[in-house]
mmCIF file of C-alpha atoms in Angstrom:
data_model
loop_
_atom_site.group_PDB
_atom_site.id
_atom_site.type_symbol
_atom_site.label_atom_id
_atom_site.label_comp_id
_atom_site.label_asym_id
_atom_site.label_seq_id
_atom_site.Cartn_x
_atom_site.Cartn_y
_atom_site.Cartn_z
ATOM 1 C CA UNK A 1 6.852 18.253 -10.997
ATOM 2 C CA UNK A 2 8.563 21.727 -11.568
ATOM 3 C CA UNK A 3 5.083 23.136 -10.749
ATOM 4 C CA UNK A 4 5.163 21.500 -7.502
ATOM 5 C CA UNK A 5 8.588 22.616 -6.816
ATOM 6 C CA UNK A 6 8.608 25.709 -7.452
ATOM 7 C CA UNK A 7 5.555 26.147 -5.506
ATOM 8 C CA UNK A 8 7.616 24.473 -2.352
ATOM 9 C CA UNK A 9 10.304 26.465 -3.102
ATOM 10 C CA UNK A 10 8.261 29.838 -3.377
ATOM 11 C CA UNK A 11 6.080 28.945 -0.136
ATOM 12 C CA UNK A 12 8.322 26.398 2.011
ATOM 13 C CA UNK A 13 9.384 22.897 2.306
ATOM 14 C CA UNK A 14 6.591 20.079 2.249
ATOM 15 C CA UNK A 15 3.964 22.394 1.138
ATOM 16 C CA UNK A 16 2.449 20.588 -1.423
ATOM 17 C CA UNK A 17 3.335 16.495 -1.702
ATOM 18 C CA UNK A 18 2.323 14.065 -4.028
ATOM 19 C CA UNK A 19 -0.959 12.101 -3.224
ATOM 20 C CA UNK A 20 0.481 9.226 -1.358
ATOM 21 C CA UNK A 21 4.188 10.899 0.190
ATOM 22 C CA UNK A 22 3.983 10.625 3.925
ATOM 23 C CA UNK A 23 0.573 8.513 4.587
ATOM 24 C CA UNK A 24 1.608 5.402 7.003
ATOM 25 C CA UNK A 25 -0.231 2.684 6.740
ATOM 26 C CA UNK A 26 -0.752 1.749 10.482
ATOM 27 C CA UNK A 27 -2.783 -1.774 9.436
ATOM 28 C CA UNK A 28 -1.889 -5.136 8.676
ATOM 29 C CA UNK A 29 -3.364 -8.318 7.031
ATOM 30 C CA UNK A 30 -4.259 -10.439 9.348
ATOM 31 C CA UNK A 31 -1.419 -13.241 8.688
ATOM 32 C CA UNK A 32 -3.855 -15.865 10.060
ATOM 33 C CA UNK A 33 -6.058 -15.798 7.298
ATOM 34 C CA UNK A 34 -3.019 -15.738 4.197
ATOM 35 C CA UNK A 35 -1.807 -19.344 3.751
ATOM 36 C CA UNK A 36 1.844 -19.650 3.234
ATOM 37 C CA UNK A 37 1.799 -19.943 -0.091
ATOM 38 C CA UNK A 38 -1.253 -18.334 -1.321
ATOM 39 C CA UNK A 39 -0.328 -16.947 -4.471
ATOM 40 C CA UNK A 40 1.340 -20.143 -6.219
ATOM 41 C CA UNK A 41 -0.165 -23.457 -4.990
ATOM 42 C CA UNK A 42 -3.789 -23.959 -6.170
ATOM 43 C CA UNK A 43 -4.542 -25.981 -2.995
ATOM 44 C CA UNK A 44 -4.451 -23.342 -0.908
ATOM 45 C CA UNK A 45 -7.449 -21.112 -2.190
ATOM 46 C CA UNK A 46 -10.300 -21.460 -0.871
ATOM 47 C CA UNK A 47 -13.443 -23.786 -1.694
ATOM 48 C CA UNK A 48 -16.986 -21.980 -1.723
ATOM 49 C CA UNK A 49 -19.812 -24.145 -1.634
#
């Protein structure tokens, strides 16, 4: 970290960023295919035959 800042500070603002700082993520799960519950009632996942 004082690497990166003093390399910001030395050549501007928001020259170098950590990997993920200021990626949106534009996409959504598709809320159709998560049941309500999916993470705590063993009903809801799904059978495979």
């Amino acid at each position: 970290m004082l690497t990166l800042d003093q390399l910001n500070k030395s050549m501007g603002k928001g020259t170098v960023k950590v990997a993920a700082e200021g990626v949106s993520h534009t996409w959504e799960p598709k809320a159709e295919y998560v049941p309500p519950c999916y993470t705590t009632r063993i009903e809801d996942v799904l059978k495979v035959r």
